[in-house]
XYZ file of C-alpha atoms in Angstrom:
693
model
C -58.849 -70.868 6.287
C -62.575 -71.436 6.843
C -65.275 -71.204 4.239
C -66.463 -67.603 5.028
C -62.910 -66.330 4.597
C -62.599 -68.144 1.269
C -65.897 -66.630 0.077
C -64.788 -63.145 1.115
C -61.507 -63.505 -0.737
C -63.281 -64.639 -3.866
C -65.659 -61.626 -3.751
C -62.732 -59.212 -3.291
C -60.934 -60.802 -6.287
C -64.053 -60.404 -8.457
C -64.391 -56.777 -7.422
C -60.783 -56.113 -8.399
C -61.511 -57.324 -11.900
C -64.527 -55.094 -12.460
C -62.608 -52.137 -14.056
C -61.184 -54.493 -16.675
C -64.173 -56.706 -17.403
C -66.926 -54.209 -17.685
C -68.529 -54.762 -21.077
C -71.334 -53.113 -22.833
C -72.213 -56.365 -24.560
C -71.318 -60.021 -24.285
C -68.859 -59.981 -27.262
C -67.447 -56.485 -26.658
C -64.334 -55.893 -24.571
C -64.263 -52.593 -22.672
C -60.717 -51.528 -21.816
C -59.144 -48.331 -20.631
C -56.410 -47.876 -23.254
C -54.475 -45.565 -20.942
C -54.148 -48.258 -18.228
C -51.364 -50.924 -18.307
C -52.381 -54.075 -20.184
C -49.987 -57.012 -19.873
C -51.083 -60.157 -21.703
C -54.806 -59.792 -21.154
C -56.453 -63.145 -22.025
C -59.066 -62.588 -24.752
C -60.284 -66.146 -25.324
C -63.694 -65.481 -23.813
C -64.332 -62.332 -25.878
C -62.820 -63.487 -29.176
C -65.226 -64.842 -31.748
C -64.127 -67.789 -33.909
C -65.247 -68.794 -37.384
C -63.967 -71.984 -39.082
C -63.597 -71.370 -42.803
C -63.163 -75.012 -43.739
C -64.550 -74.533 -47.276
C -62.457 -71.399 -47.866
C -65.609 -69.606 -49.130
C -64.748 -66.263 -47.581
C -66.079 -63.040 -49.169
C -65.190 -59.560 -47.944
C -68.805 -58.440 -48.336
C -69.901 -61.244 -45.995
C -67.295 -60.482 -43.327
C -69.764 -58.820 -40.926
C -72.343 -61.579 -41.372
C -70.008 -64.549 -40.662
C -71.287 -66.796 -37.823
C -68.615 -66.178 -35.187
C -68.813 -68.305 -32.038
C -67.085 -68.295 -28.693
C -65.091 -71.530 -29.314
C -62.189 -71.683 -26.859
C -61.180 -75.191 -28.023
C -59.214 -73.729 -30.950
C -56.865 -71.965 -28.540
C -53.884 -73.732 -26.958
C -50.883 -72.419 -25.006
C -48.437 -74.920 -26.552
C -47.721 -76.481 -29.899
C -50.032 -79.235 -31.025
C -50.261 -81.593 -34.010
C -52.446 -80.723 -36.992
C -54.113 -83.391 -39.087
C -55.722 -80.948 -41.501
C -55.358 -77.299 -42.524
C -56.568 -74.981 -39.762
C -58.329 -72.041 -41.490
C -60.003 -69.797 -38.914
C -61.196 -66.210 -38.508
C -60.952 -64.337 -35.206
C -63.210 -61.389 -34.353
C -62.338 -58.807 -31.697
C -64.751 -55.999 -30.711
C -63.171 -53.532 -28.309
C -64.233 -50.236 -26.674
C -61.857 -47.606 -25.373
C -63.184 -46.537 -21.994
C -60.273 -44.212 -21.388
C -60.057 -40.485 -21.963
C -57.205 -40.527 -24.547
C -56.680 -41.846 -28.038
C -53.973 -44.546 -28.007
C -53.181 -48.059 -29.288
C -52.906 -51.581 -27.919
C -51.415 -54.724 -29.527
C -53.320 -57.879 -30.350
C -51.053 -60.980 -30.368
C -51.943 -64.634 -31.047
C -48.576 -66.254 -31.825
C -46.505 -67.127 -34.913
C -48.477 -68.807 -37.692
C -48.080 -69.720 -41.358
C -50.399 -67.119 -42.880
C -51.947 -64.142 -41.056
C -53.952 -61.145 -42.309
C -55.264 -58.279 -40.120
C -58.422 -56.409 -41.225
C -59.342 -53.003 -39.818
C -62.450 -50.833 -40.424
C -62.018 -48.310 -43.240
C -64.527 -45.711 -41.887
C -67.089 -46.362 -44.635
C -68.607 -49.432 -43.021
C -66.176 -51.766 -44.748
C -62.825 -53.347 -43.943
C -59.442 -53.391 -45.580
C -56.299 -55.504 -45.089
C -53.784 -53.602 -42.975
C -51.093 -56.233 -42.426
C -50.380 -59.498 -44.245
C -47.641 -61.610 -42.730
C -46.786 -65.171 -41.697
C -44.027 -67.747 -41.761
C -44.962 -68.657 -45.344
C -45.624 -65.218 -46.785
C -42.879 -62.762 -45.946
C -40.264 -63.797 -48.501
C -36.917 -62.175 -47.925
C -38.140 -59.853 -45.143
C -35.918 -60.481 -42.162
C -37.950 -58.008 -40.072
C -41.100 -60.056 -40.337
C -40.733 -61.300 -36.739
C -41.920 -57.897 -35.553
C -45.163 -58.039 -37.544
C -47.041 -60.707 -35.617
C -48.670 -58.297 -33.143
C -51.399 -56.147 -34.739
C -52.329 -52.599 -33.729
C -55.714 -51.962 -32.099
C -56.592 -48.267 -32.271
C -59.718 -46.611 -30.846
C -60.601 -43.078 -29.854
C -61.870 -42.270 -26.374
C -65.273 -43.916 -25.925
C -65.070 -45.448 -29.439
C -65.929 -49.095 -30.200
C -64.208 -50.915 -33.111
C -64.286 -54.398 -34.511
C -61.176 -56.131 -35.959
C -60.759 -59.399 -37.826
C -57.726 -61.707 -38.000
C -57.477 -64.463 -40.603
C -55.143 -67.333 -39.601
C -54.203 -70.287 -41.845
C -51.852 -72.993 -40.572
C -50.751 -75.590 -43.164
C -47.968 -77.294 -41.272
C -48.474 -80.536 -39.438
C -47.686 -78.820 -36.156
C -49.402 -75.624 -35.093
C -47.600 -73.090 -32.939
C -49.039 -71.571 -29.785
C -52.472 -69.965 -30.487
C -53.574 -67.693 -27.623
C -55.280 -64.277 -28.187
C -53.828 -61.742 -25.741
C -53.680 -57.981 -25.516
C -50.630 -55.807 -24.677
C -49.872 -52.175 -24.361
C -46.760 -50.938 -26.155
C -44.450 -51.225 -23.138
C -45.487 -54.699 -22.081
C -45.422 -55.942 -25.698
C -41.812 -54.759 -25.960
C -41.018 -56.681 -22.752
C -42.779 -59.720 -24.200
C -40.647 -59.538 -27.365
C -37.447 -59.263 -25.331
C -38.410 -62.305 -23.271
C -39.061 -64.322 -26.433
C -35.833 -63.068 -27.972
C -33.767 -64.108 -24.945
C -35.458 -67.493 -24.877
C -34.850 -68.257 -28.535
C -31.357 -66.759 -28.618
C -30.171 -69.516 -26.296
C -31.509 -72.219 -28.590
C -30.185 -70.380 -31.644
C -26.730 -70.157 -30.040
C -26.718 -73.903 -29.364
C -27.762 -74.586 -32.963
C -25.067 -72.259 -34.313
C -22.418 -73.984 -32.189
C -23.657 -77.341 -33.464
C -23.519 -76.082 -37.070
C -19.950 -74.889 -36.490
C -18.907 -78.277 -35.128
C -20.579 -80.020 -38.051
C -18.768 -77.707 -40.491
C -15.469 -78.691 -38.892
C -16.369 -82.376 -39.279
C -17.356 -81.764 -42.894
C -14.049 -80.056 -43.711
C -12.032 -82.802 -41.984
C -13.981 -85.483 -43.860
C -13.443 -83.813 -47.236
C -9.726 -83.403 -46.521
C -9.448 -87.064 -45.544
C -11.327 -88.025 -48.708
C -8.799 -86.210 -50.873
C -6.032 -88.221 -49.201
C -7.893 -91.526 -49.040
C -10.865 -91.669 -51.444
C -13.668 -93.797 -50.024
C -17.411 -93.848 -50.638
C -18.157 -94.078 -46.914
C -16.470 -90.672 -46.467
C -18.701 -89.228 -49.189
C -21.829 -90.617 -47.530
C -20.734 -89.235 -44.168
C -20.021 -85.843 -45.762
C -23.517 -85.861 -47.312
C -24.978 -86.790 -43.902
C -23.162 -83.917 -42.185
C -24.124 -81.478 -44.951
C -27.776 -82.521 -44.603
C -27.592 -81.892 -40.840
C -26.036 -78.464 -41.410
C -28.829 -77.440 -43.782
C -31.427 -78.996 -41.486
C -30.325 -77.023 -38.411
C -29.620 -73.859 -40.398
C -33.245 -73.948 -41.521
C -34.312 -74.428 -37.920
C -33.098 -70.899 -37.234
C -35.830 -69.746 -39.608
C -38.396 -70.930 -37.035
C -36.837 -68.959 -34.188
C -38.457 -65.528 -33.748
C -36.191 -62.468 -33.755
C -33.305 -64.460 -35.322
C -31.626 -63.794 -38.648
C -31.743 -67.037 -40.607
C -29.223 -68.161 -43.225
C -32.103 -68.815 -45.621
C -34.368 -65.835 -44.940
C -34.728 -65.219 -48.689
C -36.295 -68.685 -49.111
C -38.481 -69.256 -46.033
C -40.345 -72.132 -47.691
C -37.185 -74.236 -47.656
C -37.736 -75.070 -44.012
C -41.018 -76.770 -44.930
C -39.653 -78.670 -47.911
C -36.533 -79.829 -46.072
C -38.206 -80.779 -42.796
C -39.421 -84.376 -42.952
C -37.231 -85.195 -46.026
C -34.241 -84.053 -43.964
C -35.179 -86.483 -41.198
C -35.366 -89.339 -43.695
C -32.179 -88.213 -45.406
C -30.045 -87.635 -42.298
C -31.320 -90.357 -39.965
C -32.326 -93.134 -42.359
C -30.971 -92.856 -45.910
C -27.408 -91.706 -45.202
C -26.846 -93.992 -42.166
C -28.023 -96.966 -44.251
C -25.734 -96.092 -47.170
C -22.883 -95.176 -44.844
C -23.211 -98.357 -42.792
C -23.397 -100.519 -45.917
C -20.044 -99.265 -47.221
C -18.426 -98.511 -43.868
C -19.000 -102.046 -42.554
C -18.403 -103.755 -45.946
C -21.668 -105.628 -45.539
C -21.571 -107.110 -49.046
C -18.479 -109.163 -48.193
C -19.251 -109.858 -44.525
C -23.060 -109.955 -44.142
C -24.791 -110.268 -47.559
C -28.318 -110.608 -46.112
C -27.994 -107.454 -44.039
C -26.493 -105.671 -47.038
C -29.613 -106.397 -49.084
C -31.848 -105.174 -46.241
C -29.872 -101.934 -45.939
C -29.907 -101.450 -49.708
C -33.676 -101.974 -50.001
C -34.249 -99.709 -46.979
C -32.162 -96.961 -48.608
C -34.172 -97.289 -51.827
C -37.424 -97.009 -49.850
C -36.152 -93.883 -48.055
C -35.114 -92.275 -51.334
C -38.553 -92.980 -52.820
C -40.252 -91.471 -49.758
C -38.079 -88.350 -49.944
C -39.019 -87.756 -53.576
C -42.677 -88.499 -52.769
C -42.712 -86.070 -49.832
C -41.135 -83.285 -51.905
C -43.841 -83.772 -54.530
C -46.597 -83.686 -51.906
C -45.150 -80.519 -50.367
C -45.080 -78.916 -53.802
C -48.842 -79.573 -53.995
C -49.349 -77.655 -50.736
C -50.094 -80.692 -48.549
C -48.108 -80.769 -45.313
C -50.056 -83.174 -43.097
C -49.899 -86.269 -45.355
C -46.085 -86.594 -45.252
C -46.201 -86.213 -41.470
C -48.662 -89.061 -41.119
C -46.763 -91.263 -43.574
C -43.518 -90.601 -41.754
C -45.139 -91.346 -38.372
C -46.194 -94.799 -39.571
C -42.836 -95.333 -41.252
C -41.040 -94.363 -38.039
C -43.135 -96.725 -35.920
C -42.735 -99.679 -38.269
C -38.997 -99.081 -38.779
C -38.147 -99.325 -35.090
C -38.352 -103.127 -35.016
C -36.250 -103.830 -38.162
C -33.649 -101.275 -37.124
C -33.544 -102.728 -33.621
C -33.064 -106.237 -35.032
C -30.267 -105.084 -37.315
C -28.515 -103.253 -34.471
C -28.874 -106.325 -32.241
C -27.439 -108.534 -34.982
C -24.515 -106.155 -35.423
C -23.933 -106.043 -31.661
C -23.350 -109.814 -31.670
C -20.592 -109.451 -34.265
C -18.542 -106.672 -32.674
C -15.738 -109.112 -31.871
C -15.303 -110.023 -35.520
C -15.535 -106.482 -36.851
C -14.187 -103.587 -34.701
C -15.847 -100.924 -36.870
C -19.294 -102.173 -35.833
C -18.826 -100.601 -32.410
C -18.551 -97.096 -33.834
C -21.590 -97.535 -36.111
C -23.573 -99.177 -33.311
C -22.758 -96.501 -30.733
C -23.570 -93.711 -33.192
C -26.925 -95.226 -34.140
C -27.873 -96.007 -30.540
C -27.002 -92.459 -29.458
C -29.773 -90.942 -31.564
C -32.182 -93.805 -30.923
C -31.872 -93.861 -27.118
C -31.631 -90.104 -26.615
C -34.649 -89.492 -28.866
C -36.530 -92.092 -26.803
C -35.466 -90.330 -23.634
C -36.553 -86.991 -25.087
C -39.914 -88.514 -25.991
C -40.399 -89.768 -22.431
C -39.455 -86.523 -20.671
C -41.084 -84.214 -23.225
C -43.529 -81.856 -21.594
C -45.768 -81.288 -24.572
C -48.644 -83.653 -25.397
C -47.254 -85.166 -28.585
C -48.768 -88.648 -28.458
C -46.970 -91.403 -30.367
C -45.481 -88.974 -32.857
C -41.732 -88.417 -32.927
C -41.746 -85.592 -35.433
C -41.990 -82.878 -32.807
C -38.738 -83.835 -31.128
C -36.796 -83.832 -34.401
C -38.346 -80.767 -36.028
C -37.974 -78.661 -32.888
C -35.126 -80.530 -31.105
C -34.325 -79.893 -27.506
C -30.867 -80.256 -26.012
C -31.189 -84.020 -25.555
C -31.793 -84.574 -29.259
C -28.958 -82.208 -30.153
C -26.647 -84.180 -27.895
C -27.715 -87.436 -29.548
C -27.170 -86.056 -33.055
C -23.761 -84.689 -32.128
C -22.807 -87.997 -30.508
C -23.850 -89.894 -33.634
C -21.788 -87.617 -35.875
C -18.764 -87.897 -33.565
C -18.983 -91.698 -33.398
C -19.299 -91.923 -37.177
C -16.343 -89.560 -37.617
C -14.283 -91.549 -35.109
C -15.218 -94.739 -36.954
C -14.076 -93.205 -40.238
C -10.786 -92.161 -38.643
C -10.292 -95.645 -37.234
C -11.206 -97.177 -40.590
C -8.741 -94.892 -42.341
C -6.151 -95.947 -39.778
C -6.855 -99.626 -40.497
C -6.702 -98.964 -44.221
C -3.454 -97.071 -43.752
C -2.010 -99.886 -41.659
C -3.156 -102.423 -44.220
C -1.633 -100.365 -46.994
C 1.566 -99.967 -45.000
C 1.680 -103.707 -44.366
C 0.958 -104.383 -48.014
C 3.642 -101.913 -49.060
C 6.124 -103.553 -46.694
C 5.242 -106.955 -48.115
C 5.573 -105.557 -51.609
C 8.918 -104.006 -50.724
C 10.160 -107.298 -49.282
C 8.855 -109.150 -52.296
C 10.414 -106.513 -54.539
C 13.752 -106.918 -52.781
C 13.505 -110.685 -53.201
C 12.581 -110.184 -56.810
C 15.507 -107.828 -57.265
C 17.869 -110.364 -55.695
C 16.438 -113.104 -57.860
C 16.634 -110.804 -60.858
C 20.250 -109.999 -60.039
C 21.128 -113.679 -59.892
C 19.236 -114.381 -63.048
C 20.925 -111.422 -64.725
C 24.312 -112.720 -63.681
C 23.512 -116.168 -65.003
C 22.057 -114.640 -68.110
C 25.097 -112.426 -68.562
C 27.396 -115.418 -68.246
C 25.258 -117.379 -70.666
C 25.061 -114.419 -73.035
C 28.806 -113.914 -72.734
C 29.439 -117.557 -73.552
C 26.944 -117.513 -76.380
C 28.326 -114.207 -77.628
C 31.858 -115.554 -77.571
C 30.723 -118.637 -79.402
C 28.723 -116.573 -81.887
C 31.625 -114.201 -82.450
C 33.949 -117.141 -82.956
C 31.547 -118.736 -85.379
C 30.997 -115.419 -87.129
C 34.731 -114.888 -87.354
C 35.196 -118.331 -88.793
C 32.324 -117.796 -91.207
C 33.647 -114.351 -92.115
C 37.102 -115.735 -92.698
C 35.678 -118.549 -94.767
C 33.478 -116.093 -96.640
C 36.390 -113.748 -97.255
C 38.564 -116.637 -98.309
C 35.863 -117.882 -100.591
C 35.269 -114.382 -101.984
C 38.997 -113.845 -102.407
C 39.262 -117.134 -104.239
C 36.237 -116.312 -106.379
C 37.371 -112.740 -107.022
C 40.934 -113.861 -107.714
C 39.632 -116.486 -110.094
C 37.330 -114.036 -111.832
C 40.006 -111.347 -111.866
C 42.507 -113.790 -113.293
C 40.027 -114.803 -115.940
C 39.246 -111.192 -116.767
C 42.906 -110.192 -116.766
C 43.651 -113.119 -119.040
C 40.860 -111.956 -121.292
C 42.239 -108.435 -121.069
C 45.681 -109.637 -122.075
C 44.164 -111.528 -124.929
C 42.100 -108.507 -125.850
C 45.114 -106.237 -125.695
C 47.608 -108.518 -127.385
C 45.205 -109.969 -129.869
C 46.514 -111.825 -132.935
C 45.259 -109.082 -135.244
C 47.321 -106.447 -133.418
C 50.413 -108.669 -133.352
C 49.885 -109.493 -137.012
C 49.638 -105.799 -137.930
C 52.725 -104.943 -135.921
C 54.790 -107.735 -137.551
C 53.595 -106.700 -141.019
C 54.694 -103.151 -140.291
C 58.112 -104.386 -139.156
C 58.394 -106.581 -142.287
C 57.453 -103.608 -144.428
C 60.196 -101.485 -142.870
C 62.745 -104.302 -143.452
C 61.725 -104.785 -147.051
C 62.023 -101.051 -147.578
C 65.440 -101.272 -145.926
C 64.259 -98.759 -143.333
C 66.186 -100.493 -140.601
C 65.999 -97.545 -138.210
C 62.170 -97.471 -138.107
C 62.072 -101.268 -138.108
C 64.385 -101.373 -135.104
C 62.427 -98.677 -133.203
C 59.092 -100.366 -134.008
C 60.447 -103.717 -132.914
C 61.860 -102.174 -129.691
C 58.588 -100.457 -128.824
C 56.614 -103.580 -129.658
C 58.788 -105.734 -127.398
C 58.467 -103.108 -124.574
C 54.734 -103.149 -124.951
C 54.601 -106.956 -124.823
C 56.854 -107.027 -121.757
C 54.882 -104.329 -119.880
C 51.606 -105.997 -120.741
C 52.808 -109.243 -119.217
C 54.231 -107.363 -116.217
C 51.079 -105.323 -115.559
C 48.878 -108.391 -115.852
C 50.312 -109.641 -112.573
C 49.579 -106.374 -110.703
C 46.271 -104.781 -109.690
C 47.511 -101.201 -109.414
C 50.340 -99.293 -111.145
C 51.517 -95.691 -110.975
C 49.962 -93.089 -113.228
C 53.420 -92.417 -114.751
C 53.753 -96.099 -115.815
C 50.237 -96.008 -117.252
C 51.025 -92.855 -119.309
C 54.315 -94.391 -120.598
C 52.461 -97.561 -121.535
C 49.749 -95.594 -123.372
C 52.415 -93.456 -125.183
C 54.180 -96.595 -126.424
C 50.924 -98.177 -127.555
C 49.705 -95.037 -129.345
C 53.146 -94.559 -130.993
C 52.942 -98.034 -132.495
C 49.380 -97.378 -133.694
C 50.402 -94.020 -135.217
C 53.285 -95.675 -137.130
C 50.865 -98.358 -138.307
C 48.357 -95.784 -139.590
C 51.162 -94.039 -141.479
C 50.714 -90.698 -139.809
C 46.900 -90.622 -140.434
C 46.228 -90.158 -136.745
C 47.417 -87.851 -134.045
C 47.082 -88.083 -130.292
C 47.797 -85.961 -127.248
C 48.109 -86.803 -123.572
C 47.540 -83.835 -121.272
C 48.343 -84.053 -117.540
C 47.188 -81.481 -114.970
C 50.353 -79.811 -113.576
C 49.175 -80.294 -109.966
C 49.130 -84.085 -110.432
C 52.087 -86.052 -109.043
C 52.009 -88.839 -111.631
C 54.626 -90.956 -109.871
C 52.593 -90.983 -106.600
C 49.092 -91.634 -107.899
C 47.972 -95.184 -108.646
C 45.465 -96.460 -111.154
C 44.190 -99.988 -111.863
C 46.523 -101.802 -114.276
C 45.274 -102.291 -117.859
C 42.012 -100.374 -117.105
C 42.455 -97.542 -119.641
C 44.102 -99.450 -122.531
C 40.888 -101.173 -123.819
C 39.125 -97.789 -124.058
C 42.122 -96.229 -125.818
C 42.307 -99.162 -128.220
C 38.585 -98.859 -128.949
C 39.018 -95.113 -129.591
C 41.889 -95.836 -132.011
C 39.966 -98.562 -133.762
C 36.747 -96.572 -134.277
C 38.135 -93.051 -134.110
C 40.663 -93.362 -136.905
C 38.261 -94.820 -139.471
C 35.927 -91.854 -139.757
C 35.742 -90.925 -143.441
C 34.576 -87.424 -142.498
C 38.059 -86.593 -141.182
C 41.320 -86.984 -143.022
C 43.199 -87.473 -139.772
C 41.948 -89.124 -136.627
C 42.422 -87.194 -133.345
C 42.680 -88.790 -129.896
C 42.877 -86.682 -126.761
C 43.642 -88.121 -123.271
C 43.401 -85.749 -120.259
C 44.202 -86.392 -116.624
C 42.669 -83.916 -114.096
C 42.588 -83.762 -110.305
C 38.985 -82.951 -109.347
C 39.664 -83.197 -105.634
C 42.586 -84.185 -103.494
C 41.482 -87.816 -103.590
C 39.722 -88.012 -106.988
C 41.477 -88.483 -110.388
C 39.574 -87.891 -113.612
C 40.653 -89.480 -116.921
C 38.915 -88.306 -120.152
C 39.463 -90.182 -123.471
C 38.018 -88.267 -126.415
C 38.143 -89.061 -130.153
C 36.545 -87.692 -133.324
C 35.562 -91.093 -134.686
C 32.215 -92.528 -135.730
C 30.784 -92.547 -132.204
C 29.665 -95.266 -129.796
C 26.131 -95.658 -131.191
C 27.305 -96.169 -134.780
C 30.033 -98.485 -133.551
C 27.423 -100.631 -131.767
C 25.376 -100.749 -134.961
C 28.387 -101.960 -136.947
C 29.261 -104.573 -134.344
C 25.751 -105.982 -134.554
C 26.372 -107.038 -138.176
C 27.119 -110.787 -138.446
C 30.323 -110.411 -140.458
C 31.784 -107.702 -138.251
C 34.373 -108.326 -135.547
C 32.964 -108.322 -132.025
C 35.224 -106.541 -129.496
C 34.850 -107.321 -125.803
C 37.725 -105.268 -124.321
C 35.507 -102.467 -122.932
C 33.070 -104.927 -121.372
C 35.974 -106.769 -119.756
C 37.343 -103.499 -118.359
C 33.920 -102.601 -116.967
C 33.636 -106.004 -115.244
C 37.152 -105.646 -113.923
C 36.307 -102.212 -112.451
C 33.271 -103.691 -110.694
C 35.434 -106.458 -109.197
C 38.009 -103.937 -108.017
C 35.221 -101.885 -106.388
C 33.988 -104.942 -104.511
C 37.447 -106.144 -103.488
C 39.058 -102.806 -102.549
C 36.010 -100.555 -102.127
C 37.498 -98.141 -104.632
C 34.367 -96.675 -106.161
C 35.601 -96.447 -109.752
C 33.020 -94.829 -112.071
C 33.011 -95.128 -115.908
C 30.821 -92.947 -118.128
C 30.603 -93.326 -121.955
C 29.194 -90.352 -123.909
C 28.340 -90.185 -127.624
C 29.155 -86.649 -128.764
C 26.449 -86.800 -131.439
C 23.760 -87.052 -128.746
C 24.649 -83.558 -127.594
C 25.296 -81.990 -131.020
C 24.216 -83.663 -134.258
C 27.020 -82.056 -136.325
C 29.655 -83.414 -133.993
C 30.867 -87.047 -133.885
C 33.077 -89.111 -131.659
C 33.094 -90.633 -128.194
C 34.055 -89.385 -124.744
C 35.086 -91.873 -122.075
C 35.086 -90.342 -118.582
C 36.635 -92.448 -115.816
C 36.725 -91.362 -112.144
C 39.369 -93.144 -110.045
C 39.294 -92.463 -106.253
C 42.653 -92.538 -104.488
C 42.862 -94.926 -101.564
């Protein structure tokens, strides 16, 4: 095409634009509101005022120095190094013949406020919206286009206040739409962002699966590396869930807290791609045992990341969003070399540690794919890597997913190694336990044999000692019993008794009472013979004991010349010939009762009562009761120096104790003074319990 043709084409193109560009003034846009308007570029007719000092006053709105500064407009995202606080002014005239509305759209920004004329020469705020202002309003994505209304032939001026705090400003282009084309524009944006949102949701689902698997594995095999990996995955889930908040026309998981996406933006990058990998790698690779120097570097790096995260959260709370971005940019640039050195050092040790491969591949996935994304990125981002991570494209998503999968595979392989090691250790323990059991069995057998021998020897020794002890006790008891029985015989057949009996016999002879003398002499000889016979026996029948006591008491009654009486009562149920009692056990008590019971001056005749009762089938009770002076008075008389000291009762008591020890009989003797119970009564009660063997 030659030059005249080109000039003609240019003139025709300018003529075609005349209906849309006719303006009554330089800063006034004349538009037919009834004609289609599809994204009309308004940069040349939009006034701009930079409110850097934030000294805006509603009364001064009309007098603000607006300029035609097209440098503030940009069709793509761009970095911000300070807060962008601007005012836009749009003066528009409806050249059409009908009253209708158009839509003024500039993009999605942090804070936006649309001012319209109120009819009285002033302005009022019609719409206030923005990514940082509409808390909990999930419909806020439809509020970023503002209505422009003008009657036919009417001219109106509108103002839009835009404040962007974030370190990256979204697209800022003033355009004009009619209602139909604005709806098409929204649908195009919705379709575009739905694809990215779908990818993010799929990624979140996969990360949730990894998180659940990791937590399940941790319950079966507790390990700190699994906890760090779970925290890393959880941080990624929150990070990408908050990314949905930046996608227009999408329903975010955190739409009630839209500010979370600003607080958890750069801290999430440090947390997910620096802090957690450092902590995870430190424990996962067991650097403290294998590579102490690298362990210290990883530990100090993790501390630095944690400090930066807390610092960034504090700065965000103060409303500053550019400073953390700049700090992170420098941190990212300076961390590339140390991280590269550490990865290179680990790569040289993959032969010695198989887990290094998984950690190395996971770390390199994010590093290399983020570098690739930086190289092929179409937006002018400079040497700043924040844009790729805060608004990740598919390459970054692939790198993050690859890192998570490699880390998860490494954990599975590590758990497998731990399981194999535990299995091997358990097998070794089982083998050692079997050897120990075999050794224990042999030792037990030897010990049993030794114990059996020692037990046999001990039993033999004990038997010998027991036999010797029994023999010695039998000898001692026999000796003591013999001595006591001898004393008992002497106590029973004492010279005084024999002398009294012989005197009585002599008296009967002198009185020529030969019949009584003969009976007395016969009973006396029977008594002497039975006493000698019983002295050689330990037990005699109850019938023999009663006959012996009857003979003895008959002699005593004849000697006292009928001044005493006695009675022996036997329970009818008692078989006297079958029951046995210790020989010569009762006679000393009966003699003592006769001696002290017949000399009571308060009674003209002494009374002695002997009763035998069967308390139980194996217990015999013998009660000896007299009406004499009593045991206490008798003891008082015996304590006098000139009085005769009787030891028959004491000997019987000692003999009963010996019989209890030798035959385990359990004989019990109880002596009761009747005056202790009733002062007007006197006498003694001897109660003897004799168990039957």
